[in-house]
Short mmCIF file of N, CA and C in Angstrom, two decimals:
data_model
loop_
_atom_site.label_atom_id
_atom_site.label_comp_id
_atom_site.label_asym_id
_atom_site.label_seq_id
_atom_site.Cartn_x
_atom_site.Cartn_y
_atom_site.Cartn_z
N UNK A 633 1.04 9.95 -11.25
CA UNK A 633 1.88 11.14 -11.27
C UNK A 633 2.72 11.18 -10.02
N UNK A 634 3.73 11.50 -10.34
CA UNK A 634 4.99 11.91 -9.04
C UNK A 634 4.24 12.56 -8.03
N UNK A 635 4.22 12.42 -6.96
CA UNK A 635 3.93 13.51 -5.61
C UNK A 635 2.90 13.38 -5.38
N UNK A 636 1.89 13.27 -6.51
CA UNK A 636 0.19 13.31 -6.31
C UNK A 636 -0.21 12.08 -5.27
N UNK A 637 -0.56 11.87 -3.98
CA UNK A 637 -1.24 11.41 -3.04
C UNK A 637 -2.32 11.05 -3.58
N UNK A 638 -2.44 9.39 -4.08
CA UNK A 638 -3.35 8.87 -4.90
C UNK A 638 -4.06 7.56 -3.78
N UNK A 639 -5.20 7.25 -3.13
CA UNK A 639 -5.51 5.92 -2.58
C UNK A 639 -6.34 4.68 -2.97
N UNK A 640 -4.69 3.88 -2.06
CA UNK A 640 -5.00 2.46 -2.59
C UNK A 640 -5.28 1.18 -1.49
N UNK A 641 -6.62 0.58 -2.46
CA UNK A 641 -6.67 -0.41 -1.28
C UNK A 641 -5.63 -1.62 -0.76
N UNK A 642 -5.99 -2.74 0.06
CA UNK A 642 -5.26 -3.36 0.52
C UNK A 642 -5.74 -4.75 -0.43
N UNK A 643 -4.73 -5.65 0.37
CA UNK A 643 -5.45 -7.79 -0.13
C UNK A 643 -6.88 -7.43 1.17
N UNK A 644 -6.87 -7.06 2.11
CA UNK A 644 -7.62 -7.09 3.26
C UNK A 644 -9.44 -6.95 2.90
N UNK A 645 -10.00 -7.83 2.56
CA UNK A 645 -11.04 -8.14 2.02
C UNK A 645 -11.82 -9.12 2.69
N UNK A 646 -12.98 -8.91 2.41
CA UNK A 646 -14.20 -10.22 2.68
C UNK A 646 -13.43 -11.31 1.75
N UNK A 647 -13.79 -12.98 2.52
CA UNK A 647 -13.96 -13.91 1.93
C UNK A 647 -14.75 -13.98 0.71
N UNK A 648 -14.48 -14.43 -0.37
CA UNK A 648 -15.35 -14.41 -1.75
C UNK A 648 -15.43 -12.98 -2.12
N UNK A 649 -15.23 -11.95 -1.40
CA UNK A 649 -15.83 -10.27 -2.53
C UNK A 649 -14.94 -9.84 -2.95
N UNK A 650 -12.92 -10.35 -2.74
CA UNK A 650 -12.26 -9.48 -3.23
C UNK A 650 -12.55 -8.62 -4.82
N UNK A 651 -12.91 -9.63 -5.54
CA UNK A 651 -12.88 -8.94 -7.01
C UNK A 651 -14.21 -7.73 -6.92
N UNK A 652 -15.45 -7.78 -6.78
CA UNK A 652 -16.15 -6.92 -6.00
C UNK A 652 -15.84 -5.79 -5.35
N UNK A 653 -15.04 -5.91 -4.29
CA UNK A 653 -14.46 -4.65 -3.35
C UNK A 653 -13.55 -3.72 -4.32
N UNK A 654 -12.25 -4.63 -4.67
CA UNK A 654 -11.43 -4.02 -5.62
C UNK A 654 -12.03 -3.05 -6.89
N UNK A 655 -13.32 -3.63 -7.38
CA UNK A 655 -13.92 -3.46 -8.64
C UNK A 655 -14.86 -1.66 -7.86
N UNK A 656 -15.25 -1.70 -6.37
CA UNK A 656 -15.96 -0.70 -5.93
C UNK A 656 -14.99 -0.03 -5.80
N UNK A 657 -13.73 0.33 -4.99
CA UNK A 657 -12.65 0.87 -4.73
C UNK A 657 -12.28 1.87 -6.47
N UNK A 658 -12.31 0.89 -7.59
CA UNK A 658 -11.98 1.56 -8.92
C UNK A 658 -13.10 2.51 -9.20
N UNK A 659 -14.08 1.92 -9.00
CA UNK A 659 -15.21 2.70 -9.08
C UNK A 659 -15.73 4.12 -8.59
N UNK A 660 -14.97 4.15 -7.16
CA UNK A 660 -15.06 5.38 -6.64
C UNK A 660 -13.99 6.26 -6.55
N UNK A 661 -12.85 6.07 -7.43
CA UNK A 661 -12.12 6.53 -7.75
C UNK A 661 -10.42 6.41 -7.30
N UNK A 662 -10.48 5.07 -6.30
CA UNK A 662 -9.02 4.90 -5.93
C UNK A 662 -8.45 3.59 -6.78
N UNK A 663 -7.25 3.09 -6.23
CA UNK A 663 -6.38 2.53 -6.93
C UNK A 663 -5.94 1.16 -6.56
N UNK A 664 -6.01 0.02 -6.93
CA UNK A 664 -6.29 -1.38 -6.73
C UNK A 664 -4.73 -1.10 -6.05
N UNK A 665 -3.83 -2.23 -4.76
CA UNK A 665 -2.68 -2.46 -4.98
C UNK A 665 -2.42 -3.92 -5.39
N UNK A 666 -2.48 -4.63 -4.65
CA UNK A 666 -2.50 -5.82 -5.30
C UNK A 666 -3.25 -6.92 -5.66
N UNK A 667 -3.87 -7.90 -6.81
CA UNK A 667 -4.74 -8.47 -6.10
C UNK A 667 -5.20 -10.00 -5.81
N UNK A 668 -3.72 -10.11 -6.24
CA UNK A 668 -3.31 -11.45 -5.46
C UNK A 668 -1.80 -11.35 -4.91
N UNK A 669 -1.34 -12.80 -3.86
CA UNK A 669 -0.10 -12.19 -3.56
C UNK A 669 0.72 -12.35 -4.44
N UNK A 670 0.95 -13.41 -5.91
CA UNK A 670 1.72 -13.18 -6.85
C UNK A 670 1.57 -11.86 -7.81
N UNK A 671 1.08 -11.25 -7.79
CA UNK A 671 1.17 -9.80 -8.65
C UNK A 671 2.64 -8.54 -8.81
N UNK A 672 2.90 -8.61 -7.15
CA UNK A 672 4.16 -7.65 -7.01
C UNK A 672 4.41 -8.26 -5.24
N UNK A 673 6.13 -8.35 -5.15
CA UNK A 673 6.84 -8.96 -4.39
C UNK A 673 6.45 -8.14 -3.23
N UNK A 674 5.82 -8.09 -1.81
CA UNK A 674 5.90 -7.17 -0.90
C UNK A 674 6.62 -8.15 0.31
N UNK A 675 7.78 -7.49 0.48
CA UNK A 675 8.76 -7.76 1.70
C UNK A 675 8.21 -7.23 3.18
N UNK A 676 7.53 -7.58 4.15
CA UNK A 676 7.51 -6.73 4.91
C UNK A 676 8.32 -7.05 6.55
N UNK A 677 7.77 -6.18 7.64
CA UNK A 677 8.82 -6.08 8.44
C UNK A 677 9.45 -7.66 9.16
N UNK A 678 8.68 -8.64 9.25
CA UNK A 678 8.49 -9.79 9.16
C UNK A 678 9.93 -10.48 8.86
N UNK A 679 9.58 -10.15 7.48
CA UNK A 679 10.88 -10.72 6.57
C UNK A 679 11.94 -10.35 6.67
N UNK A 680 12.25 -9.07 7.04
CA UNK A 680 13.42 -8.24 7.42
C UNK A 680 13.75 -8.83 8.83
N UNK A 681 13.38 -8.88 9.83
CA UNK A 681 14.25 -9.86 10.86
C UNK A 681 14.84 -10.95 10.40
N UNK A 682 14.21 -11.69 9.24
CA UNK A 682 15.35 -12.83 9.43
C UNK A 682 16.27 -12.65 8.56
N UNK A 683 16.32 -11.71 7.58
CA UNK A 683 17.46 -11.36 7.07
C UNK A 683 17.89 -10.04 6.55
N UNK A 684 18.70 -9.63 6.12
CA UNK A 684 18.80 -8.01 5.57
C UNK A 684 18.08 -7.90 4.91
N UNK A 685 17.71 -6.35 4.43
CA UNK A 685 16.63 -5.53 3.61
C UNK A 685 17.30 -6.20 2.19
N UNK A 686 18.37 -5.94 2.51
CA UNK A 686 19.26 -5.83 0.60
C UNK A 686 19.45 -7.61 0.39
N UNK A 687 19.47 -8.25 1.36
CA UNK A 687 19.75 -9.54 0.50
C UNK A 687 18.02 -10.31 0.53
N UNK A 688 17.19 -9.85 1.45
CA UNK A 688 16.22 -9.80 1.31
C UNK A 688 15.84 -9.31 -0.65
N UNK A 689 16.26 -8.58 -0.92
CA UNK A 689 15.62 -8.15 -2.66
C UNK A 689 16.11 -8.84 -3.64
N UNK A 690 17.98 -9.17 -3.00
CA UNK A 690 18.62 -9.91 -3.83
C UNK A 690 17.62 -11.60 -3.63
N UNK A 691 17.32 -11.75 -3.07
CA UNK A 691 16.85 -13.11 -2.91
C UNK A 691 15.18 -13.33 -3.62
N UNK A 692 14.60 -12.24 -3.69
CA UNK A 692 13.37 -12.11 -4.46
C UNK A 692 13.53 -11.86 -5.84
N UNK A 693 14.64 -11.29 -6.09
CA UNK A 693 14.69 -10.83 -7.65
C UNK A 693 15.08 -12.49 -8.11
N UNK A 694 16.17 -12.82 -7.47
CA UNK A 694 16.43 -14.42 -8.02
C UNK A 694 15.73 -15.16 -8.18
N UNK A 695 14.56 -15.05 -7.74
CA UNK A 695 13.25 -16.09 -7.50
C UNK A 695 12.47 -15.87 -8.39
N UNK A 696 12.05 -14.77 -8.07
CA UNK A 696 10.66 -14.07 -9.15
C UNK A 696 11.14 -12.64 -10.38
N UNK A 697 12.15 -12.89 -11.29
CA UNK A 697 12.51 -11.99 -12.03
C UNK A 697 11.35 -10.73 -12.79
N UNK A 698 11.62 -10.00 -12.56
CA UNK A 698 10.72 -9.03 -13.69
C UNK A 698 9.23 -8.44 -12.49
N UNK A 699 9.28 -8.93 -10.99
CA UNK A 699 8.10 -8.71 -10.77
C UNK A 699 8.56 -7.42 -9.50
N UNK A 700 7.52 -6.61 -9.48
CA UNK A 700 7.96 -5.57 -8.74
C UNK A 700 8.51 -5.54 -7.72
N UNK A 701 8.92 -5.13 -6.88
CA UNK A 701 9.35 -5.20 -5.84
C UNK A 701 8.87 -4.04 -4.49
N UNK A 702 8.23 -4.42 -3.39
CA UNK A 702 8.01 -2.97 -2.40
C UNK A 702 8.37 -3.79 -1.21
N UNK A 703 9.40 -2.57 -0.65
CA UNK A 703 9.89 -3.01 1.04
C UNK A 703 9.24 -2.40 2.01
N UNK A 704 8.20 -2.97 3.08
CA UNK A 704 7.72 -2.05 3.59
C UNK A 704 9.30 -1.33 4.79
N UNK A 705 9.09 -0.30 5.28
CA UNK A 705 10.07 0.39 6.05
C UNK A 705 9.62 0.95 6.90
N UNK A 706 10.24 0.86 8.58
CA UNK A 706 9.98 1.58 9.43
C UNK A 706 10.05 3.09 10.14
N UNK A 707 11.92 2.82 9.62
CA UNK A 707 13.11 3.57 9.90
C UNK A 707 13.80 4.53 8.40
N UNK A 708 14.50 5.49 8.66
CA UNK A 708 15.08 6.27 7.71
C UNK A 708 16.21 5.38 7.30
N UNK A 709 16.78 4.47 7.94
CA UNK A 709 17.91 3.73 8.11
C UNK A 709 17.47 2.73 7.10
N UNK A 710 16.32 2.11 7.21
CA UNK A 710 15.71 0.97 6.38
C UNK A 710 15.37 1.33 4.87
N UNK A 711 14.89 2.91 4.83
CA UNK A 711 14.73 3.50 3.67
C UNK A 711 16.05 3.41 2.71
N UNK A 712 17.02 3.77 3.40
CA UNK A 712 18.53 4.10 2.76
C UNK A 712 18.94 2.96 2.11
N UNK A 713 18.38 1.77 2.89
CA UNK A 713 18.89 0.45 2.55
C UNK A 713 18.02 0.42 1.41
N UNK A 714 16.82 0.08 1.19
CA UNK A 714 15.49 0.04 0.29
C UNK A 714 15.65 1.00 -1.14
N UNK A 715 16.77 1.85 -0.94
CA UNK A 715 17.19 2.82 -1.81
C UNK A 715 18.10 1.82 -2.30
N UNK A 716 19.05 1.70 -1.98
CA UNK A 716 20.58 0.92 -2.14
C UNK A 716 19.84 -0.61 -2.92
N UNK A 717 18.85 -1.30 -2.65
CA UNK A 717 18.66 -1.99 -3.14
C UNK A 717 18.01 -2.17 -4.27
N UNK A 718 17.77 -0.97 -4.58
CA UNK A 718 16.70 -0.79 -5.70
C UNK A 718 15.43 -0.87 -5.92
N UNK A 719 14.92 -1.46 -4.77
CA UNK A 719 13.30 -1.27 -4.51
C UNK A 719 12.71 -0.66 -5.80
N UNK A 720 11.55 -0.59 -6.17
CA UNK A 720 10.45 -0.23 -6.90
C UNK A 720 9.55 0.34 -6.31
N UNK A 721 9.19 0.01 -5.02
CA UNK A 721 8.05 1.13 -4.05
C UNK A 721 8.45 0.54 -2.61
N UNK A 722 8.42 1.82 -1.70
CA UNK A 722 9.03 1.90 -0.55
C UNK A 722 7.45 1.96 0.86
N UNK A 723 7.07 1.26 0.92
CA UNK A 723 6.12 1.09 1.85
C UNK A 723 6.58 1.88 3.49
N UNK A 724 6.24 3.04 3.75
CA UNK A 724 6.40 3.42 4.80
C UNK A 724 5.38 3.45 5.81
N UNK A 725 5.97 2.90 6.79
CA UNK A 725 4.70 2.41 8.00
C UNK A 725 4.84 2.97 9.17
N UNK A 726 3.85 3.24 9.59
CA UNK A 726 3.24 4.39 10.79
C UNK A 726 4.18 5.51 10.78
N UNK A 727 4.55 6.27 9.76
CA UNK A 727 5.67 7.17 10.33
C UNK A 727 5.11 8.95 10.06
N UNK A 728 4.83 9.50 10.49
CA UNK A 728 4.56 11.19 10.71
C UNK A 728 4.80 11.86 9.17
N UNK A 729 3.68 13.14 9.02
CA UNK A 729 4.27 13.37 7.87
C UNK A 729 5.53 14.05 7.78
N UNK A 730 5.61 14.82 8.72
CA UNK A 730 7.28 15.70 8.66
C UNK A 730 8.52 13.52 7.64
N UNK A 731 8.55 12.86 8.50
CA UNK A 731 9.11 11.78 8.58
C UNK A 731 8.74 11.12 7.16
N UNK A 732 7.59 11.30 6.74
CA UNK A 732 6.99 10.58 5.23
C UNK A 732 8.10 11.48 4.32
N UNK A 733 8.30 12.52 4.35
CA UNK A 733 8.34 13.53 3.74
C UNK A 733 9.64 13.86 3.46
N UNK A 734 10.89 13.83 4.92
CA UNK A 734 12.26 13.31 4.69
C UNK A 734 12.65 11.90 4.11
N UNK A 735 11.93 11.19 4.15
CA UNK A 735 11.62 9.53 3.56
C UNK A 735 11.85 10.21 2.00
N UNK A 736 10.97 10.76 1.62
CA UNK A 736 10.37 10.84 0.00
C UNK A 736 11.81 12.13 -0.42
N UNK A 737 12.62 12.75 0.05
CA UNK A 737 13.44 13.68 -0.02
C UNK A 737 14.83 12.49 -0.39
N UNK A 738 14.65 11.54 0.96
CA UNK A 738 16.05 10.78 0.89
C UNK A 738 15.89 9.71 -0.14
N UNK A 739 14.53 9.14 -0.87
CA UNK A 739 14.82 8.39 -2.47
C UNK A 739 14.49 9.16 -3.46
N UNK A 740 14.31 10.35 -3.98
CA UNK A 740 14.62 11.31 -4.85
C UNK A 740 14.13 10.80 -5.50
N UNK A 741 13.19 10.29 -5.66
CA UNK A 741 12.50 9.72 -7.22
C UNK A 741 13.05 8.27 -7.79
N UNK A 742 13.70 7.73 -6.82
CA UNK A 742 14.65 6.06 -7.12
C UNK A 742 13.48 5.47 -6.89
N UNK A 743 12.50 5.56 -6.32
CA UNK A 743 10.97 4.40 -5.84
C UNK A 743 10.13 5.22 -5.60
N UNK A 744 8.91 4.58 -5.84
CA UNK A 744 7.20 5.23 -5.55
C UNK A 744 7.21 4.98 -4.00
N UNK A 745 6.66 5.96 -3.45
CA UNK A 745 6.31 5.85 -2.02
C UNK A 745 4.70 5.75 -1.38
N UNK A 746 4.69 5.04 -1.06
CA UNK A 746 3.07 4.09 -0.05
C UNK A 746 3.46 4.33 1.18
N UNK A 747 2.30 5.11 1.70
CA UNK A 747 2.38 5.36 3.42
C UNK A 747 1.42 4.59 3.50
N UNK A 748 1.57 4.13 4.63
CA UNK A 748 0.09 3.70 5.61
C UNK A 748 0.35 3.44 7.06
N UNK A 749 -0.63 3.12 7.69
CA UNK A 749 -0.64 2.99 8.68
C UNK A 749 -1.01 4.25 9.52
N UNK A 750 -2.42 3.99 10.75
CA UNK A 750 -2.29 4.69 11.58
C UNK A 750 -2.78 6.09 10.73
N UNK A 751 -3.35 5.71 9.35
CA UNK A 751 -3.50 7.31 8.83
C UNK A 751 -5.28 6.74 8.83
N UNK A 752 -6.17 8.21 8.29
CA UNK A 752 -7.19 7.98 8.24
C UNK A 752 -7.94 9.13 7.85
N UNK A 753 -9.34 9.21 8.08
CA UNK A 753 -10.10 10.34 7.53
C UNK A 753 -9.63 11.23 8.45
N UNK A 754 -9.58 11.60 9.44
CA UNK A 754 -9.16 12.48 10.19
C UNK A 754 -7.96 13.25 9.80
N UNK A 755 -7.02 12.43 9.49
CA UNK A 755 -5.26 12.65 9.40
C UNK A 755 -4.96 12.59 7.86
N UNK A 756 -5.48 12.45 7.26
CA UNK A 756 -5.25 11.98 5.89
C UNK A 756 -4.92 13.34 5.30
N UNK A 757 -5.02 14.32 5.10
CA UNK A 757 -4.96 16.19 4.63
C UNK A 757 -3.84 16.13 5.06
N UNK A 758 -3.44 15.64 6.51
CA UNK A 758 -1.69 15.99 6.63
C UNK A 758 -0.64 15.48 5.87
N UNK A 759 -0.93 14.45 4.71
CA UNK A 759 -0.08 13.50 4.63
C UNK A 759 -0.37 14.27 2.77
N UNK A 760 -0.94 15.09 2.22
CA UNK A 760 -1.42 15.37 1.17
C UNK A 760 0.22 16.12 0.86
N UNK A 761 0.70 16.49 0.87
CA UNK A 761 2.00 17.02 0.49
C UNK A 761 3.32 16.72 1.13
N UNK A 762 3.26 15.43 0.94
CA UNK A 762 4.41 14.65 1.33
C UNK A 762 5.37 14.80 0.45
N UNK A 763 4.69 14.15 -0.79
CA UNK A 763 5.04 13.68 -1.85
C UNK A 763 4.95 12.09 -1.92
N UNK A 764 4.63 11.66 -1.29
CA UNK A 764 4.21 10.24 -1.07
C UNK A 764 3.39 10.33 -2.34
N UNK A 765 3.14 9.32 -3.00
CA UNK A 765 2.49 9.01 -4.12
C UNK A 765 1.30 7.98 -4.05
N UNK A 766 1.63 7.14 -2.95
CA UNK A 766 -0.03 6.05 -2.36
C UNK A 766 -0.19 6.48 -1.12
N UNK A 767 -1.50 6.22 -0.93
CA UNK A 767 -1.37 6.04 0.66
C UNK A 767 -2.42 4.58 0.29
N UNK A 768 -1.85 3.33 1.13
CA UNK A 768 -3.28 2.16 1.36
C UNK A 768 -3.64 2.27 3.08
N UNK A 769 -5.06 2.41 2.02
CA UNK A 769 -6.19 2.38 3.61
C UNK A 769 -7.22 0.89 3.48
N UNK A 770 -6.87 -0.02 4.63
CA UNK A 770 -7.57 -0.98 4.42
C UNK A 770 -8.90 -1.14 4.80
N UNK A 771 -9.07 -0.18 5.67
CA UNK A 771 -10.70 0.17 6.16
C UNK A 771 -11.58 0.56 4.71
N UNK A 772 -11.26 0.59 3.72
CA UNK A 772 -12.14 1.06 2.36
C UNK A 772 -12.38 -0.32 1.75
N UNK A 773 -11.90 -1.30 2.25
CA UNK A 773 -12.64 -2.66 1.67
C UNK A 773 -13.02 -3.63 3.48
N UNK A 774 -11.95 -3.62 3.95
CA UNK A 774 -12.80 -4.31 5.07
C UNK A 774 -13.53 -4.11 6.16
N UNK A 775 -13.60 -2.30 5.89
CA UNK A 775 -14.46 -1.60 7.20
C UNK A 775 -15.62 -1.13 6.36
N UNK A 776 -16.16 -1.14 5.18
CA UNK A 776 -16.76 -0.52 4.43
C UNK A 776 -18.31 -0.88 5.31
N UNK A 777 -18.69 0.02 4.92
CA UNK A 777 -20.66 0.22 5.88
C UNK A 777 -21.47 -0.44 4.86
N UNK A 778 -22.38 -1.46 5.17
CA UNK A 778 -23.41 -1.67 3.92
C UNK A 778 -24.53 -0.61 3.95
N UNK A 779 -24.51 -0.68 2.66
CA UNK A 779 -25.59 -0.05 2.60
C UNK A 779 -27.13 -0.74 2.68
N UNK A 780 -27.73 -0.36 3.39
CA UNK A 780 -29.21 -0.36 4.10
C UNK A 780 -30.25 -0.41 3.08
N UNK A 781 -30.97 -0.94 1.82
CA UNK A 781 -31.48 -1.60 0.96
C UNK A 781 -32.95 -1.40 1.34
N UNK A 782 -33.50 -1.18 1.54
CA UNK A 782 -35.33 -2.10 1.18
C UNK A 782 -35.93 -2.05 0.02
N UNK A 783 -36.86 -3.32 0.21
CA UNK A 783 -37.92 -3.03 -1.25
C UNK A 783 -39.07 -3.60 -0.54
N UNK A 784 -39.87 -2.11 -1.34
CA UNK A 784 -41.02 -2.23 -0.68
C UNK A 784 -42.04 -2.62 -1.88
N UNK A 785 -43.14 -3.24 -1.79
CA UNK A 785 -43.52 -3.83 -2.87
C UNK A 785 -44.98 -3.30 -2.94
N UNK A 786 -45.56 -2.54 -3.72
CA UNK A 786 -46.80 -1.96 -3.18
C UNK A 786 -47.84 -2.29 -4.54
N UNK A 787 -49.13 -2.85 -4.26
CA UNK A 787 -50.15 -3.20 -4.80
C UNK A 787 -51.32 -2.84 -5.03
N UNK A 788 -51.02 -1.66 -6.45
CA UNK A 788 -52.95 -1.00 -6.32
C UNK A 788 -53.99 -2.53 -6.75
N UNK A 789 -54.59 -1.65 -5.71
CA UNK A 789 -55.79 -2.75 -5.53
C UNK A 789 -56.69 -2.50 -6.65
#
């Protein structure tokens, strides 16, 4: 749903448990993002230094037709571009909610919006009426606590 602040995990996983983690993550009620890197195109800030945002998409759509597309973005400036290019989901990184929130105002419903970064249990309520539509938290698969197990084995005599 539009606006609804829904969470999703990351690739950021144990060796061998991704399908596992992903499969607990569904389980407790959040939302897989990707779960391999061919699934949906993610551009991030990386990629944008060596070339523009927009020929950056033009150059992924040519490659990989039909597959989603998300730019992560720093700047309001980068958003505008990420708009202009047609993006499919706008990855916004470390940015405030006032800032998530003019982000999600300036693509009007042109792309799904994913915050992350720098958010958490603490901060996470602020970011609930953004209108942001993901937030990925990667601490829910690679910070996850085990759980503490025994079996005790007991023998009437």
């Amino acid at each position: 749903a539009r606006g609804k602040l829904r969470l999703r995990d990351t690739r950021k996983t144990l060796p061998g448990l991704r399908a596992l983690q992903k499969a607990a993550v569904r389980a407790g009620g959040g939302f897989n993002h990707r779960e391999s890197l061919s699934d949906a195109i993610l551009i991030k800030d990386n990629h944008l230094t060596q070339m523009g945002l927009e020929s950056a998409v033009d150059r992924v759509r040519a490659r990989w037709p039909g597959r989603p597309v998300e730019v992560e973005c720093d700047t309001v400036e980068q958003v505008a571009e990420a708009r202009r290019s047609g993006a499919e989901i706008v990855l916004l990184d470390n940015m405030t909610p006032t800032d998530v929130a003019g982000c999600v105002a300036l693509l009007d419903g042109t792309a799904y919006v994913e915050i992350s970064g720098g958010i958490d249990v603490e901060n996470l309520s602020e970011y609930r009426n953004t209108g942001a539509e993901f937030v990925s938290v990667g601490a829910i698969t690679h910070s996850a606590r085990a759980l503490d197990i025994g079996l005790d084995v007991e023998v009437d005599a």
